[in-house]
Amino acid sequence: MPNVSTAFEQLGANEQSVEGNLEVVDSHFDEVMAEIFVIDNLIDNDWRKPFVNYLENPI
């Protein structure tokens, strides 16, 4: 019978490294999402403007 290992073992990951990576990803995600959702003043060429317009007046 062949040696069957988990996906984590195949990737060389352990529980501590996975938890550490998730913390880094979470903090980066929070930063990025804060930048995206803080919409105080939109200029004409702001890429978020169509989304804001739709959210304000969905069709």
JSON list of C-alpha atoms in Angstrom, two decimals:
[
{"chain": "A", "resi": 1, "resn": "MET", "atom": "CA", "xyz": [0.00, 0.00, 0.00]},
{"chain": "A", "resi": 2, "resn": "PRO", "atom": "CA", "xyz": [1.47, 3.40, -0.96]},
{"chain": "A", "resi": 3, "resn": "ASN", "atom": "CA", "xyz": [2.25, 5.99, 1.67]},
{"chain": "A", "resi": 4, "resn": "VAL", "atom": "CA", "xyz": [-0.68, 8.42, 1.73]},
{"chain": "A", "resi": 5, "resn": "SER", "atom": "CA", "xyz": [0.02, 11.81, 3.28]},
{"chain": "A", "resi": 6, "resn": "THR", "atom": "CA", "xyz": [-2.18, 14.78, 3.87]},
{"chain": "A", "resi": 7, "resn": "ALA", "atom": "CA", "xyz": [-2.11, 17.88, 1.69]},
{"chain": "A", "resi": 8, "resn": "PHE", "atom": "CA", "xyz": [-0.40, 19.79, 4.52]},
{"chain": "A", "resi": 9, "resn": "GLU", "atom": "CA", "xyz": [2.38, 17.22, 4.73]},
{"chain": "A", "resi": 10, "resn": "GLN", "atom": "CA", "xyz": [2.82, 17.26, 0.96]},
{"chain": "A", "resi": 11, "resn": "LEU", "atom": "CA", "xyz": [3.22, 21.02, 1.05]},
{"chain": "A", "resi": 12, "resn": "GLY", "atom": "CA", "xyz": [5.64, 20.85, 3.95]},
{"chain": "A", "resi": 13, "resn": "ALA", "atom": "CA", "xyz": [3.30, 22.78, 6.23]},
{"chain": "A", "resi": 14, "resn": "ASN", "atom": "CA", "xyz": [2.79, 22.31, 9.92]},
{"chain": "A", "resi": 15, "resn": "GLU", "atom": "CA", "xyz": [0.15, 23.69, 12.24]},
{"chain": "A", "resi": 16, "resn": "GLN", "atom": "CA", "xyz": [2.30, 26.58, 13.50]},
{"chain": "A", "resi": 17, "resn": "SER", "atom": "CA", "xyz": [3.30, 27.75, 10.02]},
{"chain": "A", "resi": 18, "resn": "VAL", "atom": "CA", "xyz": [-0.29, 27.59, 8.80]},
{"chain": "A", "resi": 19, "resn": "GLU", "atom": "CA", "xyz": [-1.56, 29.61, 11.77]},
{"chain": "A", "resi": 20, "resn": "GLY", "atom": "CA", "xyz": [1.21, 32.18, 11.34]},
{"chain": "A", "resi": 21, "resn": "ASN", "atom": "CA", "xyz": [0.45, 32.56, 7.65]},
{"chain": "A", "resi": 22, "resn": "LEU", "atom": "CA", "xyz": [-3.26, 33.01, 8.34]},
{"chain": "A", "resi": 23, "resn": "GLU", "atom": "CA", "xyz": [-2.53, 35.84, 10.78]},
{"chain": "A", "resi": 24, "resn": "VAL", "atom": "CA", "xyz": [-0.43, 37.63, 8.15]},
{"chain": "A", "resi": 25, "resn": "VAL", "atom": "CA", "xyz": [-3.10, 37.12, 5.50]},
{"chain": "A", "resi": 26, "resn": "ASP", "atom": "CA", "xyz": [-5.85, 38.34, 7.85]},
{"chain": "A", "resi": 27, "resn": "SER", "atom": "CA", "xyz": [-4.01, 41.53, 8.76]},
{"chain": "A", "resi": 28, "resn": "HIS", "atom": "CA", "xyz": [-3.21, 42.26, 5.10]},
{"chain": "A", "resi": 29, "resn": "PHE", "atom": "CA", "xyz": [-6.82, 41.53, 4.10]},
{"chain": "A", "resi": 30, "resn": "ASP", "atom": "CA", "xyz": [-8.09, 43.94, 6.77]},
{"chain": "A", "resi": 31, "resn": "GLU", "atom": "CA", "xyz": [-5.78, 46.68, 5.45]},
{"chain": "A", "resi": 32, "resn": "VAL", "atom": "CA", "xyz": [-6.83, 46.15, 1.84]},
{"chain": "A", "resi": 33, "resn": "MET", "atom": "CA", "xyz": [-10.53, 45.97, 2.64]},
{"chain": "A", "resi": 34, "resn": "ALA", "atom": "CA", "xyz": [-10.32, 49.16, 4.70]},
{"chain": "A", "resi": 35, "resn": "GLU", "atom": "CA", "xyz": [-8.78, 50.91, 1.72]},
{"chain": "A", "resi": 36, "resn": "ILE", "atom": "CA", "xyz": [-11.49, 49.65, -0.63]},
{"chain": "A", "resi": 37, "resn": "PHE", "atom": "CA", "xyz": [-14.49, 50.45, 1.56]},
{"chain": "A", "resi": 38, "resn": "VAL", "atom": "CA", "xyz": [-13.47, 53.89, 2.79]},
{"chain": "A", "resi": 39, "resn": "ILE", "atom": "CA", "xyz": [-15.22, 55.99, 0.18]},
{"chain": "A", "resi": 40, "resn": "ASP", "atom": "CA", "xyz": [-15.36, 59.60, 1.33]},
{"chain": "A", "resi": 41, "resn": "ASN", "atom": "CA", "xyz": [-14.77, 61.39, -1.92]},
{"chain": "A", "resi": 42, "resn": "LEU", "atom": "CA", "xyz": [-14.85, 59.84, -5.37]},
{"chain": "A", "resi": 43, "resn": "ILE", "atom": "CA", "xyz": [-13.11, 61.46, -8.28]},
{"chain": "A", "resi": 44, "resn": "ASP", "atom": "CA", "xyz": [-14.43, 60.90, -11.80]},
{"chain": "A", "resi": 45, "resn": "ASN", "atom": "CA", "xyz": [-11.91, 58.21, -12.71]},
{"chain": "A", "resi": 46, "resn": "ASP", "atom": "CA", "xyz": [-12.09, 56.29, -9.41]},
{"chain": "A", "resi": 47, "resn": "TRP", "atom": "CA", "xyz": [-12.49, 52.58, -10.18]},
{"chain": "A", "resi": 48, "resn": "ARG", "atom": "CA", "xyz": [-14.96, 52.20, -7.28]},
{"chain": "A", "resi": 49, "resn": "LYS", "atom": "CA", "xyz": [-17.41, 54.78, -8.63]},
{"chain": "A", "resi": 50, "resn": "PRO", "atom": "CA", "xyz": [-19.55, 52.35, -10.71]},
{"chain": "A", "resi": 51, "resn": "PHE", "atom": "CA", "xyz": [-19.89, 50.07, -7.68]},
{"chain": "A", "resi": 52, "resn": "VAL", "atom": "CA", "xyz": [-20.91, 52.94, -5.41]},
{"chain": "A", "resi": 53, "resn": "ASN", "atom": "CA", "xyz": [-23.43, 54.16, -7.99]},
{"chain": "A", "resi": 54, "resn": "TYR", "atom": "CA", "xyz": [-24.93, 50.69, -8.22]},
{"chain": "A", "resi": 55, "resn": "LEU", "atom": "CA", "xyz": [-25.10, 50.26, -4.45]},
{"chain": "A", "resi": 56, "resn": "GLU", "atom": "CA", "xyz": [-26.78, 53.63, -4.08]},
{"chain": "A", "resi": 57, "resn": "ASN", "atom": "CA", "xyz": [-29.31, 52.90, -6.83]},
{"chain": "A", "resi": 58, "resn": "PRO", "atom": "CA", "xyz": [-29.59, 49.20, -7.72]},
{"chain": "A", "resi": 59, "resn": "ILE", "atom": "CA", "xyz": [-31.65, 48.45, -10.79]}
]
